[in-house]
Short mmCIF file of C-alpha atoms in Angstrom, two decimals:
data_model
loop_
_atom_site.label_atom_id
_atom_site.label_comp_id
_atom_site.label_asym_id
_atom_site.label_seq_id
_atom_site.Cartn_x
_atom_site.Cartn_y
_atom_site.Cartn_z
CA UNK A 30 0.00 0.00 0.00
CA UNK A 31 2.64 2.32 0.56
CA UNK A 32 4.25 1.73 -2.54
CA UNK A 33 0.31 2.52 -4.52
CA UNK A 34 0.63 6.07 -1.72
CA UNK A 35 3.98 6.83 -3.35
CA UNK A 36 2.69 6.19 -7.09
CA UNK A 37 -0.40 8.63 -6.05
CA UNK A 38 1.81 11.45 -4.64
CA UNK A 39 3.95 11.57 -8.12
CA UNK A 40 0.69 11.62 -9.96
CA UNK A 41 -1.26 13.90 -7.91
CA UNK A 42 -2.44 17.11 -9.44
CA UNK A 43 -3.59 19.40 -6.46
CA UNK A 44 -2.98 19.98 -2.88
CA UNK A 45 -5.58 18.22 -1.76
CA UNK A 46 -4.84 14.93 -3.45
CA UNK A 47 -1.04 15.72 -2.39
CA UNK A 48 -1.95 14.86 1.13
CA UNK A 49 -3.90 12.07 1.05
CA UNK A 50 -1.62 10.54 -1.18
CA UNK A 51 1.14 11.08 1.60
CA UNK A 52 -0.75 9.71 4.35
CA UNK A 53 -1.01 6.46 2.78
CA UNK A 54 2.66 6.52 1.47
CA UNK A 55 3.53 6.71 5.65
CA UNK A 56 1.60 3.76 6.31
CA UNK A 57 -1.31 5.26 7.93
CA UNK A 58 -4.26 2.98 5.86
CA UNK A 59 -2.05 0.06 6.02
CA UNK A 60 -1.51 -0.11 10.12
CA UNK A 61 -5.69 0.42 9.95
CA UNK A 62 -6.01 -2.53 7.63
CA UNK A 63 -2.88 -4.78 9.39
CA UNK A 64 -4.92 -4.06 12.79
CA UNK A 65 -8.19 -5.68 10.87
CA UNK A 66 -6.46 -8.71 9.77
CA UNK A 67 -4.61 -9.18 13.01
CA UNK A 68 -7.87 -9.23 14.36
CA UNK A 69 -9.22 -12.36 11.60
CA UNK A 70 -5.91 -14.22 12.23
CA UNK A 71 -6.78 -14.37 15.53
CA UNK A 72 -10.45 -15.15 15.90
CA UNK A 73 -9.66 -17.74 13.26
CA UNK A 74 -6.89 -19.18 14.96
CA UNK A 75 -8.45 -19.25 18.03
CA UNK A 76 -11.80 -21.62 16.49
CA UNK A 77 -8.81 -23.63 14.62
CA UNK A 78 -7.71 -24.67 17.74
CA UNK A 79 -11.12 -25.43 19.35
CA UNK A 80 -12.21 -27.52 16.12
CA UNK A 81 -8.57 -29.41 16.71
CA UNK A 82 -7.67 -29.90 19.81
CA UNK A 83 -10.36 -29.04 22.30
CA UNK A 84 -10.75 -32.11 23.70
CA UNK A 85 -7.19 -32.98 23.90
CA UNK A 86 -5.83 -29.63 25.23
CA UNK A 87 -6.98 -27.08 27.79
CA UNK A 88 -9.26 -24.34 25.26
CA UNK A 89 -11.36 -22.58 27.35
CA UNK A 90 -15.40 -23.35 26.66
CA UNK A 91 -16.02 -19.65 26.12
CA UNK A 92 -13.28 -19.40 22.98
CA UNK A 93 -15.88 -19.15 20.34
CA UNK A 94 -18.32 -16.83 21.93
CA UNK A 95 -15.20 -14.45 22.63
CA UNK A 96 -14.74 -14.72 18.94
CA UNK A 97 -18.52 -14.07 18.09
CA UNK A 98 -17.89 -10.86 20.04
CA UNK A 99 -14.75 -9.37 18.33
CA UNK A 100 -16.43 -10.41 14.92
CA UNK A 101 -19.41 -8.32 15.25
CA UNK A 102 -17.37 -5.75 16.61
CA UNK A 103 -14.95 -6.00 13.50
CA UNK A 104 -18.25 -6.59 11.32
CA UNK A 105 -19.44 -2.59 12.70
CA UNK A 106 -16.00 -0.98 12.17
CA UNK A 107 -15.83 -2.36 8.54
CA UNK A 108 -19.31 -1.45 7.86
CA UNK A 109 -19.27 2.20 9.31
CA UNK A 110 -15.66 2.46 7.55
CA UNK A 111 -17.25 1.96 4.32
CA UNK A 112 -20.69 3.83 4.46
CA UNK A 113 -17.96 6.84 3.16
CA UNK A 114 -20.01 7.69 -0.19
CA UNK A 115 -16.77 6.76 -1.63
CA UNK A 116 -14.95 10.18 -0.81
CA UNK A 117 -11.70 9.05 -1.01
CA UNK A 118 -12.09 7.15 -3.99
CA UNK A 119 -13.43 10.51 -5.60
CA UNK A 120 -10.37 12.53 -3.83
CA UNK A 121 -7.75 10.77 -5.84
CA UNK A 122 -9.42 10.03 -9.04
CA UNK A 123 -11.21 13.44 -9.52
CA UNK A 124 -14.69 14.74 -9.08
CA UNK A 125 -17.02 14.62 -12.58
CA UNK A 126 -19.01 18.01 -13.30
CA UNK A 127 -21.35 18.62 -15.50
CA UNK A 128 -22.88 21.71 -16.65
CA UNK A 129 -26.51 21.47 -17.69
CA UNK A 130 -29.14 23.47 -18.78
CA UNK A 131 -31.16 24.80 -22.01
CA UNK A 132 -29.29 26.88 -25.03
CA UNK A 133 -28.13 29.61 -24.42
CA UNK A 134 -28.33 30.07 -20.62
CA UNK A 135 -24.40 30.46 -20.66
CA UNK A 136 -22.93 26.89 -19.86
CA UNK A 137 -19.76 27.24 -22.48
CA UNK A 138 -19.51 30.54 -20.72
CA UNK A 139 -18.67 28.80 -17.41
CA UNK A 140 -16.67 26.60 -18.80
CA UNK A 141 -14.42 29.02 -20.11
CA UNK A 142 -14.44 30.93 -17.40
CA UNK A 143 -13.45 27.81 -14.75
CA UNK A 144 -10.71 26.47 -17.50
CA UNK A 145 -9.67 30.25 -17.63
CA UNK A 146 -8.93 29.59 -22.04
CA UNK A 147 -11.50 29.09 -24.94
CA UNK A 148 -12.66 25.18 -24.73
CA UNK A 149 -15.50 25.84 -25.70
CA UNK A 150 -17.27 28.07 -28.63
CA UNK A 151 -19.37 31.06 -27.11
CA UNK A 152 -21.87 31.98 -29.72
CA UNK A 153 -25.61 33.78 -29.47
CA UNK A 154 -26.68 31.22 -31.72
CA UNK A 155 -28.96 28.58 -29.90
CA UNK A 156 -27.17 24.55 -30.37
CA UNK A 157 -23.90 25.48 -30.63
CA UNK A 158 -22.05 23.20 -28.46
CA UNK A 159 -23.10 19.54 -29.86
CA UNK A 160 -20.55 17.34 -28.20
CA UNK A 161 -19.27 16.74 -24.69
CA UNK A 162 -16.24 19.10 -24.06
CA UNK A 163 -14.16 17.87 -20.80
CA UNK A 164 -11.53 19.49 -19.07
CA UNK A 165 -9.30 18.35 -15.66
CA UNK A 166 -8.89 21.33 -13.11
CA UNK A 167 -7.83 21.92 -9.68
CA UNK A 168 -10.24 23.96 -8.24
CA UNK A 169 -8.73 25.26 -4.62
CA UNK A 170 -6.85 22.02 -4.51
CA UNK A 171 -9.69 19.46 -5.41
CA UNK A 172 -9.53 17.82 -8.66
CA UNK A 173 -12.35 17.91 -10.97
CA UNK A 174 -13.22 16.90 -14.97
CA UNK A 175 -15.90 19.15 -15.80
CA UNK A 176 -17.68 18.46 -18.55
CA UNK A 177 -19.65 21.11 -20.78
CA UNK A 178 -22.38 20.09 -22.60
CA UNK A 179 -25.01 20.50 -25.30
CA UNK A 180 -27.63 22.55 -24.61
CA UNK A 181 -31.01 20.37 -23.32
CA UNK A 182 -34.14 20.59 -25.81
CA UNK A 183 -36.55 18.59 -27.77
CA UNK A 184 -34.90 18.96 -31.70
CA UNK A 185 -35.37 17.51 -35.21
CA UNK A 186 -31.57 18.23 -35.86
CA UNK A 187 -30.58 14.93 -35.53
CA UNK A 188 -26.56 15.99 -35.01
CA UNK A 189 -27.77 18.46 -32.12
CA UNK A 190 -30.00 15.36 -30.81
CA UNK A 191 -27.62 13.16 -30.29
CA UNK A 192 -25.54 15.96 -28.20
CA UNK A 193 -28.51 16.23 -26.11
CA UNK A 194 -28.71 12.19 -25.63
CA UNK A 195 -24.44 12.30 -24.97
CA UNK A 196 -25.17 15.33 -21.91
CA UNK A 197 -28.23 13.23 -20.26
CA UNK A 198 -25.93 10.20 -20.45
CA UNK A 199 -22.68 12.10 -18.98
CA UNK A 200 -24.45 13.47 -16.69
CA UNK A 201 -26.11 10.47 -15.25
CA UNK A 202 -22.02 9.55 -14.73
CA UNK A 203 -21.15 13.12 -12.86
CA UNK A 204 -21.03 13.40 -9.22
CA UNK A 205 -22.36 17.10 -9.32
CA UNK A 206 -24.82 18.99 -11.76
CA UNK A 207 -24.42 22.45 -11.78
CA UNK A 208 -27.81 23.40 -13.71
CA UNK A 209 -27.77 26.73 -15.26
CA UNK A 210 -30.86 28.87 -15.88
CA UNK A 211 -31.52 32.34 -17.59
CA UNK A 212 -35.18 33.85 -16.06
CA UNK A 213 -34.24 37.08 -17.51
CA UNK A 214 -36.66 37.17 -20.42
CA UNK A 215 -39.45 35.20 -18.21
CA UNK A 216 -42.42 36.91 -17.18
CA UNK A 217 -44.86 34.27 -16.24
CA UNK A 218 -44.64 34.98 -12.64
CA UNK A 219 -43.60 37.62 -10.26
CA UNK A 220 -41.20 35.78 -7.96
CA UNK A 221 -37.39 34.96 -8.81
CA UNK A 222 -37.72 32.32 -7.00
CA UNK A 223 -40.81 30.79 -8.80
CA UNK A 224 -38.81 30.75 -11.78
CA UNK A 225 -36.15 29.54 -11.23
CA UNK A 226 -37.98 26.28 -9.37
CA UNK A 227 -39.93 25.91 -12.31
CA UNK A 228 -37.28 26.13 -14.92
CA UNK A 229 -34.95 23.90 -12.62
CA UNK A 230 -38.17 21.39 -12.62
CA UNK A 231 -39.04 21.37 -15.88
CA UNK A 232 -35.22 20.89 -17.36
CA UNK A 233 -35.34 17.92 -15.43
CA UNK A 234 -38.71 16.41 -15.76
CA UNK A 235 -38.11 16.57 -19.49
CA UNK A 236 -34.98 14.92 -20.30
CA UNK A 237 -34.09 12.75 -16.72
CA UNK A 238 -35.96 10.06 -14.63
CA UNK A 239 -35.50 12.21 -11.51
CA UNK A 240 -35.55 9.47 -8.50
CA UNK A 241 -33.01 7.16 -10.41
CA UNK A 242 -31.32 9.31 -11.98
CA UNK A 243 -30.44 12.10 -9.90
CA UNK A 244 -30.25 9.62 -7.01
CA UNK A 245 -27.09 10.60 -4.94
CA UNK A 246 -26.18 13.72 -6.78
CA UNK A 247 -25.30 16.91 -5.53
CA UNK A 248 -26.91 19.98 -7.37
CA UNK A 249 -26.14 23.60 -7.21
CA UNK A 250 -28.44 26.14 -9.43
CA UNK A 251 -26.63 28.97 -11.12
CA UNK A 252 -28.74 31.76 -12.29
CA UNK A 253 -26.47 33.45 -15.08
CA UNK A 254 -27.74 36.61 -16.58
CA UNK A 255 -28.60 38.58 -13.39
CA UNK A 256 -27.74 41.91 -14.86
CA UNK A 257 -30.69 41.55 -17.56
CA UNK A 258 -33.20 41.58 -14.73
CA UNK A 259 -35.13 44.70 -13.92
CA UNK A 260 -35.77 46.45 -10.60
CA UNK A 261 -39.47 44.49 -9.98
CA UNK A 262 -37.70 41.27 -10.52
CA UNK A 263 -34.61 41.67 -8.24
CA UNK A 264 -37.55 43.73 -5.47
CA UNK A 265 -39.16 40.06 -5.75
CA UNK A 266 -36.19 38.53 -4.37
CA UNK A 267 -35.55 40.56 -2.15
CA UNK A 268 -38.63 40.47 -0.33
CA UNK A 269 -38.54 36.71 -0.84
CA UNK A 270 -35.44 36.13 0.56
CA UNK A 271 -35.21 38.35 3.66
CA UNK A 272 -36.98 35.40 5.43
CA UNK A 273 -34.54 32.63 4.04
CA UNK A 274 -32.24 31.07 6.50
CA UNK A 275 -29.46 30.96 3.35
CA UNK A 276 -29.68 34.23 3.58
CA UNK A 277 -27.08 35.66 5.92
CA UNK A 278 -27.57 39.41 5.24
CA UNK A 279 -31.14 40.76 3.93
CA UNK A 280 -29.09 44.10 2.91
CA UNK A 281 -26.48 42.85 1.11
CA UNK A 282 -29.72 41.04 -1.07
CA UNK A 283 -31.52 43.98 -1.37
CA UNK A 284 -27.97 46.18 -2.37
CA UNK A 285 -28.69 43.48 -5.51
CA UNK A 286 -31.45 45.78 -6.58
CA UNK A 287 -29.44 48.30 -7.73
CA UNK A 288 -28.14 46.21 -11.00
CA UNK A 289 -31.58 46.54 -12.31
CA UNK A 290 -31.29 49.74 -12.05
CA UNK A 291 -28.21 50.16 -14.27
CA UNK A 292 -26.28 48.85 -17.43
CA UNK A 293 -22.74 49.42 -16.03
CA UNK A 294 -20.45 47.14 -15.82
CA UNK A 295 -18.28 49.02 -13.37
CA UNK A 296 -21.43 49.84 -10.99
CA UNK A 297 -22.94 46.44 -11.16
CA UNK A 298 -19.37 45.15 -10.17
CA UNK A 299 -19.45 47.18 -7.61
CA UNK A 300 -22.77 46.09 -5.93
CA UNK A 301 -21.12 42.44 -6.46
CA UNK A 302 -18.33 43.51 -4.22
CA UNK A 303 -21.16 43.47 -1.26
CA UNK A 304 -23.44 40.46 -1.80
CA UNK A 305 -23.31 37.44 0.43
CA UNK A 306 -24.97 34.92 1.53
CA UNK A 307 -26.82 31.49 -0.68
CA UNK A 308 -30.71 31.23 -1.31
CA UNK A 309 -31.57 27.26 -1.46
CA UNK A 310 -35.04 26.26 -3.51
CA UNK A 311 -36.11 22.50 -2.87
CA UNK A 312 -35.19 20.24 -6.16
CA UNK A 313 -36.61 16.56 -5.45
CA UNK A 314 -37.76 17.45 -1.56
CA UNK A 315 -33.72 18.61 -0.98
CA UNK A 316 -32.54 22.22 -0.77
CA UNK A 317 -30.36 22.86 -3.41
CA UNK A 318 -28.35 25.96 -3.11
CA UNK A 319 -28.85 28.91 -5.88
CA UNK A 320 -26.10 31.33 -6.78
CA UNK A 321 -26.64 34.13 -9.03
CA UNK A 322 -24.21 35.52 -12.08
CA UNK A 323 -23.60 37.64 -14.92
CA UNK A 324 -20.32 36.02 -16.62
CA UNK A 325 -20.77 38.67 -19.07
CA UNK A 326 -20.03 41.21 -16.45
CA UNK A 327 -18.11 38.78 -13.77
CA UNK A 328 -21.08 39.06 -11.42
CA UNK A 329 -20.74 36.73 -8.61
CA UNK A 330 -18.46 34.66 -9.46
CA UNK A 331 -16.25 34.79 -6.18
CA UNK A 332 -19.70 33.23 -4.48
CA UNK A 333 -20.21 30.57 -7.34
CA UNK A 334 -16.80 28.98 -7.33
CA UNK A 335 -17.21 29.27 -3.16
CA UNK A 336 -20.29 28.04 -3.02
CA UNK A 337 -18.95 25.14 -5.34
CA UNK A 338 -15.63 24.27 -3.31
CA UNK A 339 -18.03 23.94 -0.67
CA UNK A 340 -19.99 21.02 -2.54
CA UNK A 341 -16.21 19.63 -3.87
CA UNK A 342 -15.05 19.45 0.10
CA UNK A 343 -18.27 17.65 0.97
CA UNK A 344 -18.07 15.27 -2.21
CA UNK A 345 -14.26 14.26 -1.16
CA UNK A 346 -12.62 13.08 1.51
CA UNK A 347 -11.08 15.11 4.42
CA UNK A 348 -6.67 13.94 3.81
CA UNK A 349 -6.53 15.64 7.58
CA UNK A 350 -9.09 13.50 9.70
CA UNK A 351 -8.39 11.14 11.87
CA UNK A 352 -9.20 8.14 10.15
CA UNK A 353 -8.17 7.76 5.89
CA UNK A 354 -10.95 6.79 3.80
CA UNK A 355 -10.78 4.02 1.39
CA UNK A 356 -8.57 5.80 -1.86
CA UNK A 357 -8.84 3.24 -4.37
CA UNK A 358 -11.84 1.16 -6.35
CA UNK A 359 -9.75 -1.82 -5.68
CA UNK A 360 -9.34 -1.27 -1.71
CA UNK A 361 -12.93 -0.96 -1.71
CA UNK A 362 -13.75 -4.66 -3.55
CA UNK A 363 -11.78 -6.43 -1.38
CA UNK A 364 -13.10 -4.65 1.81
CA UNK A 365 -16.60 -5.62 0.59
CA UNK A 366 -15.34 -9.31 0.23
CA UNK A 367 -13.94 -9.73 3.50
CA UNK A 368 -17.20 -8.05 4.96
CA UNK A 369 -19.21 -10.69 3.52
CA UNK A 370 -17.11 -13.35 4.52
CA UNK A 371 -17.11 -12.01 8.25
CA UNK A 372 -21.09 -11.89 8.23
CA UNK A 373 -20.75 -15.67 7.03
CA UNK A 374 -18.28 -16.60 9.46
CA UNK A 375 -20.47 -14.85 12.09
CA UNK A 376 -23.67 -16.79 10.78
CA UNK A 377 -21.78 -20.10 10.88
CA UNK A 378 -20.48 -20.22 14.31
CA UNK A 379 -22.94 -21.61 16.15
CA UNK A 380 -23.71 -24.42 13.58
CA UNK A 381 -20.43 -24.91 11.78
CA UNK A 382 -17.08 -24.07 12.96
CA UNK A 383 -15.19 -25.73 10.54
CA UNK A 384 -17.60 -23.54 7.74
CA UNK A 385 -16.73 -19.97 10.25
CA UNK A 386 -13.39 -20.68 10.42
CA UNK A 387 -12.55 -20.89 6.56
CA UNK A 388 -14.79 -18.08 5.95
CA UNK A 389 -12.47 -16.02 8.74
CA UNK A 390 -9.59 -17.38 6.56
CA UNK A 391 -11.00 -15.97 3.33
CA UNK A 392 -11.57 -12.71 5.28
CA UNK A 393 -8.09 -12.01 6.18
CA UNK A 394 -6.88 -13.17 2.59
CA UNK A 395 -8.72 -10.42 1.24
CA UNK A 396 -6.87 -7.98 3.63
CA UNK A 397 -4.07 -9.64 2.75
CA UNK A 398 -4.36 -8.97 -1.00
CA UNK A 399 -4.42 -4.87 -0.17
CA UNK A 400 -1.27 -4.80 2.01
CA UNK A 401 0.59 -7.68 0.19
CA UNK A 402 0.75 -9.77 3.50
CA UNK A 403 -0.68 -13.50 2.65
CA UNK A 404 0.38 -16.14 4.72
CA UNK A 405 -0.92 -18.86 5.66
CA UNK A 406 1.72 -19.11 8.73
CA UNK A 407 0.68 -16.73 10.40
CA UNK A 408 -2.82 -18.22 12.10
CA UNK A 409 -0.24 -21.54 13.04
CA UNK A 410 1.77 -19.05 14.60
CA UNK A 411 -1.43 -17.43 16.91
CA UNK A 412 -2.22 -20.89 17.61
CA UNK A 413 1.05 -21.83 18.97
CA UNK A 414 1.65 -18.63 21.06
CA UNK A 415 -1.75 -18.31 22.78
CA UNK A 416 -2.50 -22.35 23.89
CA UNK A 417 -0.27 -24.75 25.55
CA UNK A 418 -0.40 -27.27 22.66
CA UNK A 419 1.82 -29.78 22.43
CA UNK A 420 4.04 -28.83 25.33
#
């Protein structure tokens, strides 16, 4: 394992990844994992030697109910230990973003703008973007791929349908969906935030199977286009939001007003300058958090890209915790085969012995194949230095 830690730390691309790749290089996941199969060799030595010489030797009557115990205990640790929604997995290998939304609500914008060059082609023409455009970044020290896409309608072009089909499928892939809606030329109802719900529902009524397929994802709503809106618009949200617990500061929303009241780019930068605070809006019965733009005019970006390191840090795993998540796909297989062959062993105790103790066997093989310590010495040696056999 420490060798795989030292492989990770040369190929890390951020900070972040840097230091989880380190902790495992020092040997901190494999003394967790050694402690587990110490643990195995043990309980399985110790029903080896009641199934052999228990009526020859002096094994206490109590051995395998001693072993029931630690297995259990083992059984919770493992089981807690990997109910981790796979953040340190996602740490090293990256975090997949995609950018949804209709044409035209400024998704190759944000691409651009997070890549900091021209990936993609920013046109006023509606269907430009057609194919999946992916990028790797380090955004404050978490990696991500972000992955533009096509914009999301119903079509007879049959090139620009089959970019629609590629984004739903990506997407379905992605860890977060950053769904991007314009409400600036939308008039069917007075509240900002009525919109934007019902754009954010609609987008995704249309083209995904919401419960399966948005299962597990994290969301966060950008509203580009903020400096189109007029002064009854942004009063809306205003008086919608001074009530919002996202909100941390009703004035620095209302202060928002003013960029309805004005085309320049200087002024509305400067009423940017004072805004805090995130509005959620429930997607699927969860808040999802709403952050409001103009890339045209840099309007709040410095609360998107927080707002979205936020999501990243949740999404991966903490390198400075006390206890190292799982890092790799393959950790993670063989953790989930020695689990089941612990709830086997566990099952089999009080009916089969000879059935729990393989099964304990198996378990600490598949420990044994993530460290690189198999040996099938090492439960004769338990056996040996805990009972008085053969002396």
């Amino acid at each position: 394992m420490q060798v795989e830690g030292l492989a990770d730390v040369i190929h890390s691309e951020t900070e972040v990844q840097r230091k989880q790749a380190y902790r495992q290089m020092t040997g901190e996941l494999s003394a967790l994992y050694n402690n587990w199969r110490d643990i195995m060799i043990r309980s399985c030595a110790h029903v080896e030697a009641y199934i052999d010489f228990s009526e020859e030797e002096n094994i206490e009557d109590d051995v395998i109910s001693t072993v029931m115990t630690s297995i259990a205990e083992l059984i919770s640790q493992l089981e807690s230990y990997l109910t981790d929604g796979r953040r340190g997995e996602r740490l090293r290998d990256g975090v997949h973003v995609a950018v949804l939304g209709r044409p035209n609500v400024g998704k190759s914008s944000l691409m651009n703008y997070l890549t900091k060059r021209p990936v993609a082609i920013v046109s006023d023409v509606e269907g430009t973007t057609r194919d999946l455009i992916e990028s790797t970044l380090d955004i404050n020290g978490y990696p991500v791929v972000v992955v533009d896409t096509a914009g999301l309608r119903e079509t007879g072009d049959k090139v620009e349908k089959e970019g629609v089909a590629r984004a739903i499928s990506r997407s379905e892939l992605c860890d977060l969906l950053i769904i991007m809606v314009d409400i600036s030329e939308d008039n069917s109802s007075d509240s900002i935030l009525t919109l934007i719900g019902q754009q954010v529902h609609q987008l995704l009524d249309q083209h995904f199977q919401a419960e399966r397929d948005l299962k597990d994802k994290s969301l966060l709503i950008v509203v580009n286009k903020v400096d189109k809106l007029d002064s009854p618009a942004l009063q809306s949200l205003t008086c919608r939001t001074r009530g919002a617990e996202a909100i941390s500061d009703s004035q620095n929303i209302s202060a928002s007003s003013a960029k309805g009241r004005t085309t320049s780019p200087s002024s509305v930068q400067d009423v940017d300058s004072t805004e805090s605070g995130i509005l959620k809006v429930d997607v699927l019965g969860s808040p999802v958090p709403v952050v409001f733009t103009s890339l045209t005019h840099s309007i709040g970006l410095h609360h998107f890209l927080a707002e979205l390191t936020r999501l990243l840090a949740a999404l991966c795993a903490d390198p400075t915790s006390e206890c190292l998540s799982v890092t790799q796909a393959r950790h993670r297989t063989h953790l989930d085969n020695c689990l089941d062959f612990l709830r086997e062993a566990i099952e089999s105790l009080d009916t089969n012995v000879v059935v729990a103790a393989e099964n304990l066997r198996l378990a600490s093989g598949e420990i044994g194949r993530i460290t690189g310590r198999i040996s099938t010495e090492d439960i004769l040696d338990v056996i040996f230095k805990e009972f008085c056999i053969g002396k």
